[in-house]
Coordinates of N, CA and C and ligand atoms in Angstrom, one line a residue:
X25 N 217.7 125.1 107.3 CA 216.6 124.1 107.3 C 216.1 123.9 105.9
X26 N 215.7 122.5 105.5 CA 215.5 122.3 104.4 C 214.3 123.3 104.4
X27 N 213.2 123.2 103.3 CA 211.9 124.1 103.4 C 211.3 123.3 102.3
X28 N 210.5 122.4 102.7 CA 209.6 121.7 101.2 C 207.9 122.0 101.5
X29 N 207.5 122.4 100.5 CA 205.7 122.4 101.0 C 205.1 121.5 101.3
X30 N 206.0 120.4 101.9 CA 205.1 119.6 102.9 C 205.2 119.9 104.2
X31 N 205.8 121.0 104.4 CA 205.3 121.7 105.9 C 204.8 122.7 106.0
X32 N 203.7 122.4 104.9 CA 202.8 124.3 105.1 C 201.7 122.9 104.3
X33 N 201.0 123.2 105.5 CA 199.3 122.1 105.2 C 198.5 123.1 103.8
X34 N 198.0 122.8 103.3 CA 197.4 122.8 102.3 C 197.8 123.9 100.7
X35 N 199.4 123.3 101.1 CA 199.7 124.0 99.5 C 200.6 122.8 99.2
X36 N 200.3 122.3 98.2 CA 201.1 121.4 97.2 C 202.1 121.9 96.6
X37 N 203.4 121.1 96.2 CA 204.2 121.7 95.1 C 203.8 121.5 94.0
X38 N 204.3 122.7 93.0 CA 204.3 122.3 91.5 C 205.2 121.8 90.4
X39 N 206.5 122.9 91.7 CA 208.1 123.1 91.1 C 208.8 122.8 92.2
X40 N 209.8 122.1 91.9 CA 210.5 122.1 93.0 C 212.2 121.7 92.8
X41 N 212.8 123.1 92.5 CA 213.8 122.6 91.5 C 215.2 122.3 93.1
X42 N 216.0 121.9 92.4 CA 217.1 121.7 93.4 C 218.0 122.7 93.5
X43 N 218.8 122.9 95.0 CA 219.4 124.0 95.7 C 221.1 123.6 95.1
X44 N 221.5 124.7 95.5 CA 222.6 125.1 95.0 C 223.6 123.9 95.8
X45 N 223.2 123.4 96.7 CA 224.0 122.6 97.6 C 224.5 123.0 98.7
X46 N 224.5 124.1 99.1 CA 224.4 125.0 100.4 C 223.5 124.2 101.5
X47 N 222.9 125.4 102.0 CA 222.6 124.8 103.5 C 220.8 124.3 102.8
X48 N 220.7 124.2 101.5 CA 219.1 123.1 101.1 C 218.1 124.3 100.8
X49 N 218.6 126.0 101.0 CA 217.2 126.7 100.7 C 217.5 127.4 99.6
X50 N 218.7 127.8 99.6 CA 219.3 128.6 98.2 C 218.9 128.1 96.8
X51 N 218.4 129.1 95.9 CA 218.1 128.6 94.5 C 216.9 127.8 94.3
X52 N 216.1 127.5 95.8 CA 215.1 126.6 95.5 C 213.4 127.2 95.2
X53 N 213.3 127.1 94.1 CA 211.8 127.8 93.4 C 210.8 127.0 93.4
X54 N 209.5 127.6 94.4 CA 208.3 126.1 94.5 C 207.4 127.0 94.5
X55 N 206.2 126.3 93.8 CA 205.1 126.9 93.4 C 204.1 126.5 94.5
X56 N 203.1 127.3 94.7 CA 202.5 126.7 95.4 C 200.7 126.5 94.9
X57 N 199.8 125.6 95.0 CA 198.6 125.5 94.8 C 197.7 125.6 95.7
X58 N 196.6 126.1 95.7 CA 195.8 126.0 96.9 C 194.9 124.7 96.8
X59 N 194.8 124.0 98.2 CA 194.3 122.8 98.3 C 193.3 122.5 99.1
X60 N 191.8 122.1 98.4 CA 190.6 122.2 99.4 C 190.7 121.0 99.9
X61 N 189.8 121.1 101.1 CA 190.2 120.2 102.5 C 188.8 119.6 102.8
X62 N 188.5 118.6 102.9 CA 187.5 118.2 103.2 C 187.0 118.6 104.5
X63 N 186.0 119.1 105.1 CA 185.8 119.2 106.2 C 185.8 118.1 107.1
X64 N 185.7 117.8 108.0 CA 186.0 116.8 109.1 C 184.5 116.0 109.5
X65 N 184.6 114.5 109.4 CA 182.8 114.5 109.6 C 183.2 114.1 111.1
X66 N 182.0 113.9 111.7 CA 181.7 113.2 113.2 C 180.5 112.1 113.3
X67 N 180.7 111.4 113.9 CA 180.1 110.0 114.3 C 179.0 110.4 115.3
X68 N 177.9 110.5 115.1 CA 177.0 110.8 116.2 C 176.3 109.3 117.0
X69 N 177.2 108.9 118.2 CA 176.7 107.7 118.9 C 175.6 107.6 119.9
X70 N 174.5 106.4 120.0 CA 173.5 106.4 120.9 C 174.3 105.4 121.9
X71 N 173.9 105.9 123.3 CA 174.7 104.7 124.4 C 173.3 104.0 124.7
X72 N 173.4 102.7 125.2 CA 172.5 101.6 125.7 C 172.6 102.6 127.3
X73 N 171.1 102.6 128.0 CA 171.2 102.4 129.3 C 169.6 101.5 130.0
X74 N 169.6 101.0 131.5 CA 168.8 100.4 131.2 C 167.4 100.8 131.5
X75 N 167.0 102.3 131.3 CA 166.0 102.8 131.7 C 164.9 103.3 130.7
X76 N 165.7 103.9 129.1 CA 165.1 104.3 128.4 C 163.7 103.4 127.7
X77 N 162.4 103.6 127.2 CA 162.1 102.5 126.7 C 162.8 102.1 125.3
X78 N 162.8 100.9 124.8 CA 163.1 100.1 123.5 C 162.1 101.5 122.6
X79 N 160.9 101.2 122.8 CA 159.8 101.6 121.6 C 160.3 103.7 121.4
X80 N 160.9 104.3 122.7 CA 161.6 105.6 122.6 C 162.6 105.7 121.8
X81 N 163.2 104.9 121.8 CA 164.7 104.6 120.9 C 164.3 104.9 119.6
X82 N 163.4 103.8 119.7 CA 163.2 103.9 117.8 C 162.5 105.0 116.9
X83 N 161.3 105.3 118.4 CA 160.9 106.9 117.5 C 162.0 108.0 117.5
X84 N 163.0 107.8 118.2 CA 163.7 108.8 118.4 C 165.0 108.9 117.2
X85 N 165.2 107.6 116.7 CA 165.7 107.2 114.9 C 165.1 107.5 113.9
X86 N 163.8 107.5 114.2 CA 162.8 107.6 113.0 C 162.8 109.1 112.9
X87 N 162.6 109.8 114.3 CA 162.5 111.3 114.2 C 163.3 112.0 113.6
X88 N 164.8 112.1 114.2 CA 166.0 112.9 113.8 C 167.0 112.0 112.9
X89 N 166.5 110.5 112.7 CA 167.5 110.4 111.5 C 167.4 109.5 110.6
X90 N 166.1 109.7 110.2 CA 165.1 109.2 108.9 C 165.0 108.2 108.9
X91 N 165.1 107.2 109.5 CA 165.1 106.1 109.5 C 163.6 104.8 109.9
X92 N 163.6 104.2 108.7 CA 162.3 103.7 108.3 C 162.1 102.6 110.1
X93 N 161.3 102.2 110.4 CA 160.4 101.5 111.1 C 161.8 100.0 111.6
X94 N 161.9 99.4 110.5 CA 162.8 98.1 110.7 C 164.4 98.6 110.8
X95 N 164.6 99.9 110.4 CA 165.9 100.1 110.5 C 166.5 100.6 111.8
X96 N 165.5 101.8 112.4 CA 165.3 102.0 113.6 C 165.3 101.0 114.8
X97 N 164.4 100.1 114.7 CA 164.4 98.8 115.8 C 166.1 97.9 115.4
X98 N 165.9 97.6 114.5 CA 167.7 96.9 114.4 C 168.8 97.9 115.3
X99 N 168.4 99.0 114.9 CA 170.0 99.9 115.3 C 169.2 99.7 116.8
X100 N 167.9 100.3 117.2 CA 168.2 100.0 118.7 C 169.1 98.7 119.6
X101 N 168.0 97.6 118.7 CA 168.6 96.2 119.2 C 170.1 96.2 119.2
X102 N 170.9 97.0 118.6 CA 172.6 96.8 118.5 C 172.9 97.4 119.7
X103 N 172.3 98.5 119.8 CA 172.6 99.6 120.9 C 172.9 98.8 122.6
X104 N 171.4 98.3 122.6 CA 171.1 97.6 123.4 C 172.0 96.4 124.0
X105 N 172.0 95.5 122.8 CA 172.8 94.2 122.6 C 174.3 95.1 123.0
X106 N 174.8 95.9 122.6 CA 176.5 96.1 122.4 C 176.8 97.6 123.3
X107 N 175.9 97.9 123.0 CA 176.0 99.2 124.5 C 176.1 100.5 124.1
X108 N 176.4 100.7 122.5 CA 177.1 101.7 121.4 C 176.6 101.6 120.6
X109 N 175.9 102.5 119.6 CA 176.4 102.4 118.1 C 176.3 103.7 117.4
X110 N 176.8 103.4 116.3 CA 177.0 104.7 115.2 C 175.8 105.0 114.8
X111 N 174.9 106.2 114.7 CA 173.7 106.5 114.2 C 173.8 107.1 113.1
X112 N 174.6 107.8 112.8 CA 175.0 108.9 111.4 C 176.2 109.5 111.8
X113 N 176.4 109.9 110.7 CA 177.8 110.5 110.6 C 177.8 111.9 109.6
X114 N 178.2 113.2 110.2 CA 178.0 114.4 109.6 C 178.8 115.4 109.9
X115 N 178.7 116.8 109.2 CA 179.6 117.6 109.7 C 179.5 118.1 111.3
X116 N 180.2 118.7 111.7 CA 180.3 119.5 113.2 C 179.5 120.0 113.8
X117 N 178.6 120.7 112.6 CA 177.4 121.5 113.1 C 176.0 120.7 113.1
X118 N 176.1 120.1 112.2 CA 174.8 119.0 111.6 C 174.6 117.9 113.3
X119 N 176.2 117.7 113.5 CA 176.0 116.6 114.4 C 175.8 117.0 115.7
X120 N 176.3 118.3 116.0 CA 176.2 119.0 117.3 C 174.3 119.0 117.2
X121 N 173.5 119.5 116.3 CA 172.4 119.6 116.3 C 171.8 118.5 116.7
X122 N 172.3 117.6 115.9 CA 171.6 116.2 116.3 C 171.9 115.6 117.7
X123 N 172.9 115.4 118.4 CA 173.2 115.7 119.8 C 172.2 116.3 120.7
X124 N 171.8 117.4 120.7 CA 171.3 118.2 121.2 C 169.8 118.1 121.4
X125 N 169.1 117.7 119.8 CA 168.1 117.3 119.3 C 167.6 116.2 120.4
X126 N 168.2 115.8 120.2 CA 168.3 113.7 121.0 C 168.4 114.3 122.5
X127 N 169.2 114.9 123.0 CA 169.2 114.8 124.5 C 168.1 116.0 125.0
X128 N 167.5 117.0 124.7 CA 166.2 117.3 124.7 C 165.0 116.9 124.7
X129 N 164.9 116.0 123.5 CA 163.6 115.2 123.3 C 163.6 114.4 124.3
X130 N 164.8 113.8 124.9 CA 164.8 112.2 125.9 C 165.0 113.2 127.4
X131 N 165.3 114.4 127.6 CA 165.0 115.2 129.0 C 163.4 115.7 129.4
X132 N 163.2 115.9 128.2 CA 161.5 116.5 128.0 C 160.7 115.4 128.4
X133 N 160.9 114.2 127.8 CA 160.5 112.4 128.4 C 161.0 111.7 129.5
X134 N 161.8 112.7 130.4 CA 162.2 112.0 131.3 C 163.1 110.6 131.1
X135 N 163.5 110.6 130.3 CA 164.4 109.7 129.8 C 165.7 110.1 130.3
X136 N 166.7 108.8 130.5 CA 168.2 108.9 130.9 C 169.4 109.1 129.4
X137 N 168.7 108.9 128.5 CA 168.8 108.4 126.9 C 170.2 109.6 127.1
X138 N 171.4 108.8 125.8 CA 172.2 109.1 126.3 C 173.1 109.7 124.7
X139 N 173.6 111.0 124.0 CA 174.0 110.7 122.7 C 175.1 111.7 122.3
X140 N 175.6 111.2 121.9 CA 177.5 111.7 121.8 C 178.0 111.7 120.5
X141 N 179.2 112.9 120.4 CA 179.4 113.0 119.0 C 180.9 112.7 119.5
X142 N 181.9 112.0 118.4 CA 183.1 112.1 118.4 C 183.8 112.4 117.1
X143 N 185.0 112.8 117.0 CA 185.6 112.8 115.5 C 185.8 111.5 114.8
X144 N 185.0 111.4 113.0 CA 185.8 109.8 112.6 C 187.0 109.5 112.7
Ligands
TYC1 N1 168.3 99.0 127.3 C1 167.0 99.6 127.1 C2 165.9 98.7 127.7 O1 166.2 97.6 127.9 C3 166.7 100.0 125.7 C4 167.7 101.0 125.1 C5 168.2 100.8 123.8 C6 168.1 102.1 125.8 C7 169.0 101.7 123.2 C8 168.9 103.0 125.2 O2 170.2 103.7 123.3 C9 169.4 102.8 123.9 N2 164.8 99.3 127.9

């Protein structure tokens, strides 16, 4: 079997000289580098439903994801308007919190409010 370090995830070549002509492994000298990986972000989405209020939405943007007064009401209005949208985007842990954050605050209010993480 040939063997190139592009089937071993995160080591690059440096060297990669050619095999003797044999069966592609013989004589073949590769170096390898260690290669940092970006962590993986997630898309934390709000769903539209038709129960929550408008004015909950927006404190609930403002609360957990800083978002000023006009920015909050826009992103609701899309929600609303389109059924979905992207609120932030963050690591695994960050967004699981935020998740969580959101669907507590809108259970504690009796809200149906609805918020989901997926991978970008
Ligand atoms: N559709 C809701 C209403 O008309 C408002 C709303 C907006 C609900 C965004 C949820 O994520 C949401 N009261």
């Amino acid at each position: 079997m040939k063997l190139t370090p592009d089937h071993i995830p995160g080591l690059a070549p440096a060297i990669l000289m050619s095999s003797d002509g044999d069966d592609g492994d013989a004589g073949v000298v590769v170096e390898t580098k260690a290669r940092t990986k970006r962590p993986p972000l997630y898309k934390v989405l709000l769903l539209n439903d038709d129960y929550t209020p408008m004015e909950f939405v927006v404190a609930v943007l403002e609360r957990f994801f800083g978002m000023n007064h006009a920015q909050a009401f826009e992103i609701m209005l899309t929600v609303h308007k389109k059924g979905v949208a992207v609120v932030g985007v963050f690591s695994h842990e960050i967004a699981e919190t935020k998740v969580a954050q959101v669907m507590d605050f809108a259970r504690q209010h009796q809200h149906p409010l609805q918020c989901t993480m997926e991978k970008e």
